[in-house]
Short mmCIF file of C-alpha atoms in Angstrom, two decimals:
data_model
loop_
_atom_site.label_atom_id
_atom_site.label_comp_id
_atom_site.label_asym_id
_atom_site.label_seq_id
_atom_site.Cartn_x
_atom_site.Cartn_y
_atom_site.Cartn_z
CA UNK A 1 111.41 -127.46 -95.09
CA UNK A 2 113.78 -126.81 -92.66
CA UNK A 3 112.24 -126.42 -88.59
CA UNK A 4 113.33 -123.23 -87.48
CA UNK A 5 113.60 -124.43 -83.48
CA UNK A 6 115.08 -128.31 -83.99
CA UNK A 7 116.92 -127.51 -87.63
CA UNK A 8 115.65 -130.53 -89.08
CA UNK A 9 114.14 -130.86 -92.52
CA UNK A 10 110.81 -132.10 -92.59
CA UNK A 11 107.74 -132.77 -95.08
CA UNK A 12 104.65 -130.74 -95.61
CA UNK A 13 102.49 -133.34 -93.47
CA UNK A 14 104.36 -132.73 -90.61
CA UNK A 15 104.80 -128.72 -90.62
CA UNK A 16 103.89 -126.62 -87.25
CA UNK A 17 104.08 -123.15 -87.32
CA UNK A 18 104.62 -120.21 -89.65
CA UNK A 19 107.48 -118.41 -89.16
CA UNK A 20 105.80 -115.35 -87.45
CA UNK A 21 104.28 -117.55 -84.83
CA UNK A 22 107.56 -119.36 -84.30
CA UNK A 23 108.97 -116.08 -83.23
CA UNK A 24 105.90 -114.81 -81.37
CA UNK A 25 106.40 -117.63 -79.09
CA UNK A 26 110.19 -117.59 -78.75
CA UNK A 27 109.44 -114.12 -77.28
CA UNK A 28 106.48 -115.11 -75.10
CA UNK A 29 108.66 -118.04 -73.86
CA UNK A 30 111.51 -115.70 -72.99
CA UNK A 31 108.62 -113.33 -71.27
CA UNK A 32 107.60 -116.22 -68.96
CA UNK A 33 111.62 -116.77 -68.12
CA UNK A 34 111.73 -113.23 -66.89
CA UNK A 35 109.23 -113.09 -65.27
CA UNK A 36 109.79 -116.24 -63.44
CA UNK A 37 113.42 -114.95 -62.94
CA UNK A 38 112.02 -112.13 -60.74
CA UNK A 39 109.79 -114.13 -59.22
CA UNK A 40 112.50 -116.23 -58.03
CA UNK A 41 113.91 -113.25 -56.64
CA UNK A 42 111.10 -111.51 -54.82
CA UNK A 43 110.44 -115.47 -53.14
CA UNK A 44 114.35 -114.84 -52.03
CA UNK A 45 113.66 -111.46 -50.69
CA UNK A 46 110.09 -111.93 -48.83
CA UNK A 47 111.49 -115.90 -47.55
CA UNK A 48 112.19 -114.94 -43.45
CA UNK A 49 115.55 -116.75 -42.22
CA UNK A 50 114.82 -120.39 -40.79
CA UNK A 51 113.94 -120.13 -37.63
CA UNK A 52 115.21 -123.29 -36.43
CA UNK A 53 118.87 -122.64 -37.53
CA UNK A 54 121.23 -122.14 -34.70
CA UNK A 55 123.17 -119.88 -36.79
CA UNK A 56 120.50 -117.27 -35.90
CA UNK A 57 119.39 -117.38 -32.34
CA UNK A 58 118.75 -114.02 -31.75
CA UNK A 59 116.13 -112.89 -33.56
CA UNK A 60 113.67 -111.37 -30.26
CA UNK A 61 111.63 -113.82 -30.33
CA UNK A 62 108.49 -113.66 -28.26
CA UNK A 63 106.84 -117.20 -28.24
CA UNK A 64 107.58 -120.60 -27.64
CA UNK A 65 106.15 -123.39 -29.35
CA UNK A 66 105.82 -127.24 -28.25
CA UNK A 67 104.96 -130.42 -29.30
CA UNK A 68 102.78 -132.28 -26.84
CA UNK A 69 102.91 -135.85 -26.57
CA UNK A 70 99.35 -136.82 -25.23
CA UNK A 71 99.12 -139.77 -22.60
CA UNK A 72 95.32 -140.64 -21.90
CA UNK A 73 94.60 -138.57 -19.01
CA UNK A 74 94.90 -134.74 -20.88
CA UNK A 75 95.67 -133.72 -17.56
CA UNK A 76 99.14 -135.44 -18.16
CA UNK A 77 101.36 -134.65 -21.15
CA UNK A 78 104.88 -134.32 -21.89
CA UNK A 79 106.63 -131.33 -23.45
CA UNK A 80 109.44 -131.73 -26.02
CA UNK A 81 111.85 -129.33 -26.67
CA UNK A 82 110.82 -125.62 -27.44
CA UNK A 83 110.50 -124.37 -30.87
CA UNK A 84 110.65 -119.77 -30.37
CA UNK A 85 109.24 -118.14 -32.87
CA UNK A 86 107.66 -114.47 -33.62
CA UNK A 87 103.74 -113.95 -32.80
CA UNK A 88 103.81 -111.40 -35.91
CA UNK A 89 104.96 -113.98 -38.25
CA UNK A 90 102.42 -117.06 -37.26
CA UNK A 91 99.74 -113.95 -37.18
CA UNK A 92 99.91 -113.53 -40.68
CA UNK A 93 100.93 -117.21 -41.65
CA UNK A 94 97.77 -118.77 -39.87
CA UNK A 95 93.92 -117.27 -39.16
CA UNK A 96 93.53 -119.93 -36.24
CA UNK A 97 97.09 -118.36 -34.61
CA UNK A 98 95.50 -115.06 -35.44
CA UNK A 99 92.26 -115.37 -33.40
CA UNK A 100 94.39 -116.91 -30.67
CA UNK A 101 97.16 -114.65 -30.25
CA UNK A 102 95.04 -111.53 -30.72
CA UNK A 103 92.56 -112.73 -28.43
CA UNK A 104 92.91 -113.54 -24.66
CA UNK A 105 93.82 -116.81 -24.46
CA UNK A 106 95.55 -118.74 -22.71
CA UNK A 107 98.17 -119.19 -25.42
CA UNK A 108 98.20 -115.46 -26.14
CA UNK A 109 98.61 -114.61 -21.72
CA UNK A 110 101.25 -117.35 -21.58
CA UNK A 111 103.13 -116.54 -24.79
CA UNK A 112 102.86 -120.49 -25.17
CA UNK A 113 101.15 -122.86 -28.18
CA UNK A 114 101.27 -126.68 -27.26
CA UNK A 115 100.30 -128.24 -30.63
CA UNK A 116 99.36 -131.92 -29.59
CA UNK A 117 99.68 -135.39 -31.46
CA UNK A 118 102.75 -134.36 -33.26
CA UNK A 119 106.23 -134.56 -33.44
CA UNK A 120 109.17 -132.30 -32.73
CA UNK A 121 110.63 -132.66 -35.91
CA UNK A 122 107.06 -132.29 -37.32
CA UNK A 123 106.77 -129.19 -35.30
CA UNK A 124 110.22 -127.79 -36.67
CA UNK A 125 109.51 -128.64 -40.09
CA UNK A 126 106.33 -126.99 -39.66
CA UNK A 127 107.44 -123.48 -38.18
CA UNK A 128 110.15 -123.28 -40.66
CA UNK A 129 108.04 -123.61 -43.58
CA UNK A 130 105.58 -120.34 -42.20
CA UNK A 131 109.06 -118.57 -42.54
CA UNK A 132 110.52 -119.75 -45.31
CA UNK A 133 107.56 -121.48 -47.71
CA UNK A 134 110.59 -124.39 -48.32
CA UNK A 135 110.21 -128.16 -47.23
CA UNK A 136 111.67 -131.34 -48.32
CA UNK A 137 109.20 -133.74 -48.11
CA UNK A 138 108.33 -137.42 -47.85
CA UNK A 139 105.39 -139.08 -47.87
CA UNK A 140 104.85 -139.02 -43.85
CA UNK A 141 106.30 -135.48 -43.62
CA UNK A 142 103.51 -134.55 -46.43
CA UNK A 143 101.11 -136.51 -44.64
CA UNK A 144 101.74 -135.18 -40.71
CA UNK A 145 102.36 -131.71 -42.27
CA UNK A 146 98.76 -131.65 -44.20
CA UNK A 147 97.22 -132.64 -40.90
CA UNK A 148 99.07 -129.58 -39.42
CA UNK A 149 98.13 -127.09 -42.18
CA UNK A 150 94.61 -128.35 -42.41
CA UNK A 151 94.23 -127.84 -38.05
CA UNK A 152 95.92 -124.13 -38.54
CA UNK A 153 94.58 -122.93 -41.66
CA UNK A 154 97.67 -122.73 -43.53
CA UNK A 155 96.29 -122.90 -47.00
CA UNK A 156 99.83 -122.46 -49.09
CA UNK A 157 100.96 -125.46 -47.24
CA UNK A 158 98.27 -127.95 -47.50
CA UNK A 159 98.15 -127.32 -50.74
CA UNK A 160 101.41 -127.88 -51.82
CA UNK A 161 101.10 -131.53 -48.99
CA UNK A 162 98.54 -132.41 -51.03
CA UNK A 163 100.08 -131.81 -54.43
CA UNK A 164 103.07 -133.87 -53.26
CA UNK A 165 100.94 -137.32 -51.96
CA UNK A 166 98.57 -136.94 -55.08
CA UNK A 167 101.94 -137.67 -57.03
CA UNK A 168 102.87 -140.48 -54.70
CA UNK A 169 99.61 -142.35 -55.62
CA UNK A 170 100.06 -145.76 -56.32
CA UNK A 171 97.69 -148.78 -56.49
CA UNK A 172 99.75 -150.01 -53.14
CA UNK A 173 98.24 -146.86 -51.41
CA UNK A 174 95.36 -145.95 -53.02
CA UNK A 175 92.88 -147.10 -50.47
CA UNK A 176 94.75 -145.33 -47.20
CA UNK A 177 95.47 -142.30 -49.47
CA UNK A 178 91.35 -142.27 -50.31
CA UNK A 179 90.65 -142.32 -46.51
CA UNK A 180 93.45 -140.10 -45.20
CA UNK A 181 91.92 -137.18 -48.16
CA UNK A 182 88.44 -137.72 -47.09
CA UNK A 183 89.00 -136.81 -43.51
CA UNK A 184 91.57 -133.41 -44.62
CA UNK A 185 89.29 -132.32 -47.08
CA UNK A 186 91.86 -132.97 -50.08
CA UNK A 187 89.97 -132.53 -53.16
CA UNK A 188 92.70 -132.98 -55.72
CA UNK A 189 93.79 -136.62 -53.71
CA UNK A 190 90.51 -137.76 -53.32
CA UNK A 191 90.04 -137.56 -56.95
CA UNK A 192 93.14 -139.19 -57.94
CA UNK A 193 93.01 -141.92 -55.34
CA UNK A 194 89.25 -142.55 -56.36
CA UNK A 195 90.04 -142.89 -60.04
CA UNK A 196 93.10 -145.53 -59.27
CA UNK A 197 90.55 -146.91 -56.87
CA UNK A 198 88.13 -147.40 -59.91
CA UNK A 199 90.88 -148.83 -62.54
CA UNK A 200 91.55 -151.72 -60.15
CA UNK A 201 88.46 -152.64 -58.74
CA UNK A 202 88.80 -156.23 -58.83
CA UNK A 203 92.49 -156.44 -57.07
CA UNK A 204 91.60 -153.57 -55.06
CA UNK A 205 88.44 -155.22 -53.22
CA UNK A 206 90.58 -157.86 -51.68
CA UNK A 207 92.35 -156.25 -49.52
CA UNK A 208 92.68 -155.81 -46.03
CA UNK A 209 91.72 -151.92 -46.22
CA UNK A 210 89.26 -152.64 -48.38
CA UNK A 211 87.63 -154.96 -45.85
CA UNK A 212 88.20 -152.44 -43.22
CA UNK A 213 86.60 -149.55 -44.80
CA UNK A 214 83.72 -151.07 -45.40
CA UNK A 215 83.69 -151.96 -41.22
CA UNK A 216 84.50 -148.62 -40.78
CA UNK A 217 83.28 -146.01 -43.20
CA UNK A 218 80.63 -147.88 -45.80
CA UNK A 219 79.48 -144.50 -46.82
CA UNK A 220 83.12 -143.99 -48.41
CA UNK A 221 82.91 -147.48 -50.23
CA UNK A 222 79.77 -146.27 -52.07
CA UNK A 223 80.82 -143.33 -52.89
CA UNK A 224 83.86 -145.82 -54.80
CA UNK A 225 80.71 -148.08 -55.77
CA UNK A 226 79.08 -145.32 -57.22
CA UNK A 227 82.15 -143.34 -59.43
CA UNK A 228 82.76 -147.35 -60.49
CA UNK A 229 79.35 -147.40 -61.77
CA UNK A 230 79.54 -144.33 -63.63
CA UNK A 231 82.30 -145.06 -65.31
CA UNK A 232 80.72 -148.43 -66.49
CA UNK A 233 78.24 -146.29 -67.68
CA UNK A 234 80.11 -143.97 -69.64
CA UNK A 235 81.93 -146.56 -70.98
CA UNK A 236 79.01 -148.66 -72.37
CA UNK A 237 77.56 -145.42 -74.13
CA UNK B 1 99.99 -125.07 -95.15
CA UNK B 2 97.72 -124.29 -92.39
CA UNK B 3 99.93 -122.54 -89.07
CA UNK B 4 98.56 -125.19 -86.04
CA UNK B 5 99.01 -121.67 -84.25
CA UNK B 6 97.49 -119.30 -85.58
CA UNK B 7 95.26 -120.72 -88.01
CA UNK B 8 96.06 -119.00 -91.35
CA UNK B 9 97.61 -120.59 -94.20
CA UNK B 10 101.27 -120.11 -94.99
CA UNK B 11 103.85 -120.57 -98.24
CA UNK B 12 106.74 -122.44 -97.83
CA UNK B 13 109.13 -119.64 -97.33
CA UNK B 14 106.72 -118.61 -94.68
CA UNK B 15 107.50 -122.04 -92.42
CA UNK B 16 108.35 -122.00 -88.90
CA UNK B 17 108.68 -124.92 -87.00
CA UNK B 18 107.62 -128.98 -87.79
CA UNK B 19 105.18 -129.97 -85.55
CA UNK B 20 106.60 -131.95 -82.94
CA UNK B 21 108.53 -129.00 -82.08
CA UNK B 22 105.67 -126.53 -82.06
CA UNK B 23 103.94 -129.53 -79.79
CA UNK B 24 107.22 -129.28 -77.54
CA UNK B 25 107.17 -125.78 -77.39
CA UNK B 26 103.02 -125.52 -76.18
CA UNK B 27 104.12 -127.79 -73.07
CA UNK B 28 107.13 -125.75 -72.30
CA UNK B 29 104.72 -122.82 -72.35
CA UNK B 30 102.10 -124.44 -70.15
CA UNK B 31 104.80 -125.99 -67.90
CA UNK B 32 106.37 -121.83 -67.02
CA UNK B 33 102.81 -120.65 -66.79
CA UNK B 34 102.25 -123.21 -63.67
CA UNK B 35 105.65 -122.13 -62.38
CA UNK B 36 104.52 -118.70 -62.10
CA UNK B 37 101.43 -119.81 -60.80
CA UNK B 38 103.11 -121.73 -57.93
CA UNK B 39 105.90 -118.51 -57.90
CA UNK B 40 103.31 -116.16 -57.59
CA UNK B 41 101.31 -118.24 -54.81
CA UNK B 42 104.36 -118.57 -52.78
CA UNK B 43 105.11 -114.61 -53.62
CA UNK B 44 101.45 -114.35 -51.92
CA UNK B 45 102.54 -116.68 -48.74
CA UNK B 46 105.64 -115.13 -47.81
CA UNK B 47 104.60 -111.81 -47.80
CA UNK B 48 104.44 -109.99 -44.38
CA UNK B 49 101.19 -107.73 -44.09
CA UNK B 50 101.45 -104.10 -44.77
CA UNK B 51 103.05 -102.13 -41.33
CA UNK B 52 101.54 -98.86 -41.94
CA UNK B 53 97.92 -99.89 -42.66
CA UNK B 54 95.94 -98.88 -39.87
CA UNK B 55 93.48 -102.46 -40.17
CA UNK B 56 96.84 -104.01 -38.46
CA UNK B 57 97.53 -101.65 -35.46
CA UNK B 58 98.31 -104.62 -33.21
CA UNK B 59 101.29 -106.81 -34.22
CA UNK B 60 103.55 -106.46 -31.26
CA UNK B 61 106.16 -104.40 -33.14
CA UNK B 62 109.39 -103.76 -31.13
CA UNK B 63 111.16 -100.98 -32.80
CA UNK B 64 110.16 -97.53 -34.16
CA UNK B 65 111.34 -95.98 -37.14
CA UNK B 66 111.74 -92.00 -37.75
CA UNK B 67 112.21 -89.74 -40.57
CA UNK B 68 114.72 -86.93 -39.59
CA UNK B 69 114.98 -83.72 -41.38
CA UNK B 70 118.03 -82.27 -40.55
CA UNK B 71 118.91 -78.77 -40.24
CA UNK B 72 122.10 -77.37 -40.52
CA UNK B 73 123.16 -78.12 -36.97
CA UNK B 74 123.33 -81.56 -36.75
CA UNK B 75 122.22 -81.35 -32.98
CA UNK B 76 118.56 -79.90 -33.95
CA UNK B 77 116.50 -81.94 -36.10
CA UNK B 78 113.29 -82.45 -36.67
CA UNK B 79 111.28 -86.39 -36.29
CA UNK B 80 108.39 -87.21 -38.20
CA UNK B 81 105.47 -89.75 -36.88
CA UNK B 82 107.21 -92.96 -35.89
CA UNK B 83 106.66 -95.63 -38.19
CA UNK B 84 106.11 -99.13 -36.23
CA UNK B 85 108.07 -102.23 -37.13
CA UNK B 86 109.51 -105.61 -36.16
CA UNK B 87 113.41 -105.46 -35.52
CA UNK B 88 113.72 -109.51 -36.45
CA UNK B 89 111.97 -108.43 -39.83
CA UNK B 90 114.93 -105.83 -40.36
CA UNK B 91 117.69 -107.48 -39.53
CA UNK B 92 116.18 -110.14 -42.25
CA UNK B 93 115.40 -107.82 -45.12
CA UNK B 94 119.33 -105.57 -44.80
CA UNK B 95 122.53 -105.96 -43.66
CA UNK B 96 123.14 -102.76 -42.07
CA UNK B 97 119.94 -103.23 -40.18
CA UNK B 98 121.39 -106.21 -39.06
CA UNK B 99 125.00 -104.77 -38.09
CA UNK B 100 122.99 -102.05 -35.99
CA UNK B 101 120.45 -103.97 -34.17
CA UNK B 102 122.24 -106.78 -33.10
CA UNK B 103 125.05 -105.26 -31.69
CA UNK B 104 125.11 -102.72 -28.92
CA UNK B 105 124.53 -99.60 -30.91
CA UNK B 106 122.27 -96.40 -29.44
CA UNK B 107 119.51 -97.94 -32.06
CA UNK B 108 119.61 -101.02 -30.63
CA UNK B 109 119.47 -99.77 -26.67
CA UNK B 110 116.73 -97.24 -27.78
CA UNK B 111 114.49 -99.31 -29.94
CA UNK B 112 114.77 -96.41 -32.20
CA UNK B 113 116.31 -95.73 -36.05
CA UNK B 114 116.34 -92.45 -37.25
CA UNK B 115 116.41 -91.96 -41.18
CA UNK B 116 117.76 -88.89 -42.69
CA UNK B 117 117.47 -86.86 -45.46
CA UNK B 118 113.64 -88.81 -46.11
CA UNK B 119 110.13 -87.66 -46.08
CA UNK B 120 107.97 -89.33 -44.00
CA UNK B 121 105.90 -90.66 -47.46
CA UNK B 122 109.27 -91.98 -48.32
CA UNK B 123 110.19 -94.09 -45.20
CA UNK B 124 106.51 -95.49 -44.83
CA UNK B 125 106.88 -96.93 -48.13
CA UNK B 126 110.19 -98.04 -48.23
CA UNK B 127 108.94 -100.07 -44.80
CA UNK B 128 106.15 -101.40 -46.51
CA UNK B 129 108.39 -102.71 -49.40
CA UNK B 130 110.63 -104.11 -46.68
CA UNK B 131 107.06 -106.19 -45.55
CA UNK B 132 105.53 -106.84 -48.59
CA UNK B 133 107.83 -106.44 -51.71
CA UNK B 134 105.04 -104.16 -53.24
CA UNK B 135 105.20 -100.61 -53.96
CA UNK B 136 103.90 -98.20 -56.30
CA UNK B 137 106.77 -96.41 -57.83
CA UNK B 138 106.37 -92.93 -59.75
CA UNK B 139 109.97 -91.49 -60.75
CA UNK B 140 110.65 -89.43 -57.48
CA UNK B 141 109.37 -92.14 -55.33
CA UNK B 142 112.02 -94.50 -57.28
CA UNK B 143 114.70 -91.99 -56.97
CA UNK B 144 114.38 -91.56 -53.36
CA UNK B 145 113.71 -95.76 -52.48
CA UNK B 146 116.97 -96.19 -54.77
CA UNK B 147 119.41 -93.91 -52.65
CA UNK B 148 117.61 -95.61 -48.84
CA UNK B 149 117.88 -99.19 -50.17
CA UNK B 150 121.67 -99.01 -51.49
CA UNK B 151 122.39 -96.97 -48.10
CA UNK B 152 120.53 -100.12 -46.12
CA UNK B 153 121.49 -102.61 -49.19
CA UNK B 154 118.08 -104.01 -49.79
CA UNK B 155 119.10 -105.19 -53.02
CA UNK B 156 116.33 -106.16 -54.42
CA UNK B 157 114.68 -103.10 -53.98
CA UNK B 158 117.57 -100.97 -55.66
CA UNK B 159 117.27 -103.45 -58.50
CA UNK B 160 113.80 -103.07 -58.71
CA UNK B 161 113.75 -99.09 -58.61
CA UNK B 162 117.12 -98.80 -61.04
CA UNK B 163 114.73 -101.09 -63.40
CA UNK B 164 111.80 -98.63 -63.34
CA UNK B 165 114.41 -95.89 -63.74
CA UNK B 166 115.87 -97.35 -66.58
CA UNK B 167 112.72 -98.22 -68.20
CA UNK B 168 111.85 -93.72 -68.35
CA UNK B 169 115.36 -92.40 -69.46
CA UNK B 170 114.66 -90.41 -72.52
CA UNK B 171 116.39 -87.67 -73.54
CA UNK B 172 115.65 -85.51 -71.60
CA UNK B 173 116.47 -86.82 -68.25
CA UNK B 174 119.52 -89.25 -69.73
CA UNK B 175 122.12 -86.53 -68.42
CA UNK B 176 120.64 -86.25 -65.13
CA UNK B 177 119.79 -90.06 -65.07
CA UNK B 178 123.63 -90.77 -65.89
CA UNK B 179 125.17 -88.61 -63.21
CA UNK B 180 122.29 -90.25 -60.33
CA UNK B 181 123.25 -93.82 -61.65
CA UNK B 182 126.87 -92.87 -60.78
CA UNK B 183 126.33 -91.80 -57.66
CA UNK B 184 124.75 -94.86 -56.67
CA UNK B 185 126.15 -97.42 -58.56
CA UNK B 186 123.43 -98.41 -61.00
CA UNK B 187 124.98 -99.84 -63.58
CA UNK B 188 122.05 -100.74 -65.96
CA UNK B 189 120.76 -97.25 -65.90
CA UNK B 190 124.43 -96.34 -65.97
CA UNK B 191 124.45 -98.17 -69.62
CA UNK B 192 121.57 -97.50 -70.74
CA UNK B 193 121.40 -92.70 -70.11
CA UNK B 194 125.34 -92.62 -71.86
CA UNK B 195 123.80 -94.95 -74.72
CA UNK B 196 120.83 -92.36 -75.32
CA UNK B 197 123.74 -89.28 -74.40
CA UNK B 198 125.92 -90.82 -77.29
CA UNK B 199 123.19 -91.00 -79.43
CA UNK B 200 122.32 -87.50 -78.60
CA UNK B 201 125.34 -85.30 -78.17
CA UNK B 202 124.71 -82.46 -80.33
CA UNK B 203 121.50 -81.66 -78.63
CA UNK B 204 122.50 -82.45 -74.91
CA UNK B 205 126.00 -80.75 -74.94
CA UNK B 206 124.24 -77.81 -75.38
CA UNK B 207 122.40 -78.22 -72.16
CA UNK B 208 122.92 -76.44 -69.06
CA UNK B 209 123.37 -79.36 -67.37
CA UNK B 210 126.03 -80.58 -69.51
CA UNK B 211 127.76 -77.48 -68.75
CA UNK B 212 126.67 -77.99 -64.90
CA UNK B 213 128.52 -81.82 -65.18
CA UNK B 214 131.89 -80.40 -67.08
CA UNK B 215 132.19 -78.26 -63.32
CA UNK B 216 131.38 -80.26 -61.28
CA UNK B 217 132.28 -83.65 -62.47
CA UNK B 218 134.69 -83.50 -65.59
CA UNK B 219 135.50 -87.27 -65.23
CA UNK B 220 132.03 -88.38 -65.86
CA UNK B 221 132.11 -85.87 -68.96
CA UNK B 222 135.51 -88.03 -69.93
CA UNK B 223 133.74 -91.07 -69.90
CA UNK B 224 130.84 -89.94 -72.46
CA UNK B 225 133.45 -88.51 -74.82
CA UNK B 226 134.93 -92.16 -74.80
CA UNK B 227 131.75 -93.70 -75.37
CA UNK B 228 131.35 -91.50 -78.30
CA UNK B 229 134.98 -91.89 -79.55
CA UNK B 230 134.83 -95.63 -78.91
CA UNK B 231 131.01 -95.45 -80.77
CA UNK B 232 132.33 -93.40 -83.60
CA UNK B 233 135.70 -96.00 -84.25
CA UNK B 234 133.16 -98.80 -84.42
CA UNK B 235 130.78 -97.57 -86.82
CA UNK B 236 133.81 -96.30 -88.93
CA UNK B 237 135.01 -99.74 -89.13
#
């Protein structure tokens, strides 16, 4: 017979679909195009401009955000350059901006948000993405910006952080990757470093941050021990 | 043969596709559904909350908005409620916005933008769309966000209303339809009310407002005759 989608002949043992389901799908598939076509298009029409473009500086702004390198006496700190943005806009982007902005705090009296223990660039890349939902990220970007979206409850975000570093995943990182998702709450990392983790046991347990966790956080290396075990399990029956 | 699909058995003449390409074509299927997915959660990011819901009275809005009915004087008119909004959310969402409020114009200086020729119903929702790229379109409603967003070119929302539109010509409103789409250069519902007035003409030249269009607008009468002439030469060859 001849395939209706590749228009190659092939045998009876290796036949798909009727013809009526063929079609069904070529319709369904050109549903889900549409649909993702407007999709595309209503992303385009919500996404705000970047606020950290120069090409648009006057957008009445009425806050300015900084990135505050800590020394270690809080008293002391250094301010880098400001980042202005729109209270509205990190309102509905963030719950924790919410309660502080609506509330009267210091941040909300000032018209000021320091955000410590990060970079500028961190801070730009940041306030950009709660206007425009885009980011090109690399593994430290993923990982500082997580950290941020965890601390500011910006769900969208540390999602798509954490979607980025589970793909990075590699036997090199598993360890750090296992630790760093344990303290942000990453479920989908945690899982996918832990199961690496678990493949390479033997090489795994040599290592320096192997040696280190167990130092530092022994109830994380049994929780290792113990999804080992149950897989040794599982295997056996 | 049994359809992997569908599950019924199938004659030969009946065959769709071999199997690795009805395999292929699953993942493809799965693959757009998780683009949506990750469309639609982005969709959910970006948008702004709703302006006129009364939960979000307090969002430091910097502009007011105003229906205007206007009488025949152009010096006495009548304003509606204001309807609250963010001027950096304007100038992002339309052009013309943009043109007045960042140059020195009275709407600018007065943190004011009266809308004519709009109910009150109309402009609240057309604001909200402007927010949140939802609304709830009946025809009127898409009649009258049509005309504000190609006057403020929000394109998206004329394409979305002139999609609507297009989706309830019938023959009964296809004259009507056809004359609107004119007007404001919608050229999908354009195509689509001559189609169904070529496919119609005995019937709808007998309508009054056939005879209304030959008055008024003979031209736009021209052009159906050609689609009909052009039609008829077609199906004669």
């Amino acid at each position: 017979m001849l395939c209706l989608s590749c228009g190659v002949q092939y045998k009876k043992v290796d036949a798909g679909t009727c013809r009526e389901c063929y079609e069904e799908a070529s319709e369904t598939k050109e549903e889900l195009k549409r649909e993702i076509e407007d999709l595309k298009a209503k992303v385009a029409f919500l996404r705000l401009w970047n606020p950290v473009d120069p090409k648009f500086p006057n957008t009445y702004t009425d806050l300015l955000l900084y990135a505050v390198s800590d020394s270690g006496d809080t008293s002391i700190y250094t301010l880098t350059a400001a980042v202005a943005a729109h209270r509205a806009v990190l309102i509905c982007r963030s719950p924790v901006f919410k309660a502080m902005l609506e509330n009267e705090m210091e941040e909300s009296k000032t018209c000021t948000i320091k955000i410590h223990d990060v970079s500028y660039d961190v801070l730009r890349t940041f306030v950009k993405y709660l206007y425009t939902a885009e980011v090109l990220l690399d593994e430290e970007m993923a990982c500082n910006l997580l950290v941020l979206a965890e601390k500011y409850q910006v769900k969208h975000l540390k999602a798509f952080c954490e979607k980025f570093m589970t793909s990075k995943v590699n036997r090199e990182n598993a360890i750090v990757s296992y630790v760093f998702a344990h303290q942000h709450g990453a479920k989908q990392l945690i899982e996918t470093a832990l199961s690496l983790i678990v493949d390479n046991m033997g090489v795994l347990t040599q290592r320096d941050e192997y040696k280190e966790l167990v130092e530092k956080d022994p109830r994380l290396v049994v929780e290792i021990y113990e999804a080992y075990l149950t897989r040794a399990l599982n295997t056996a029956t």
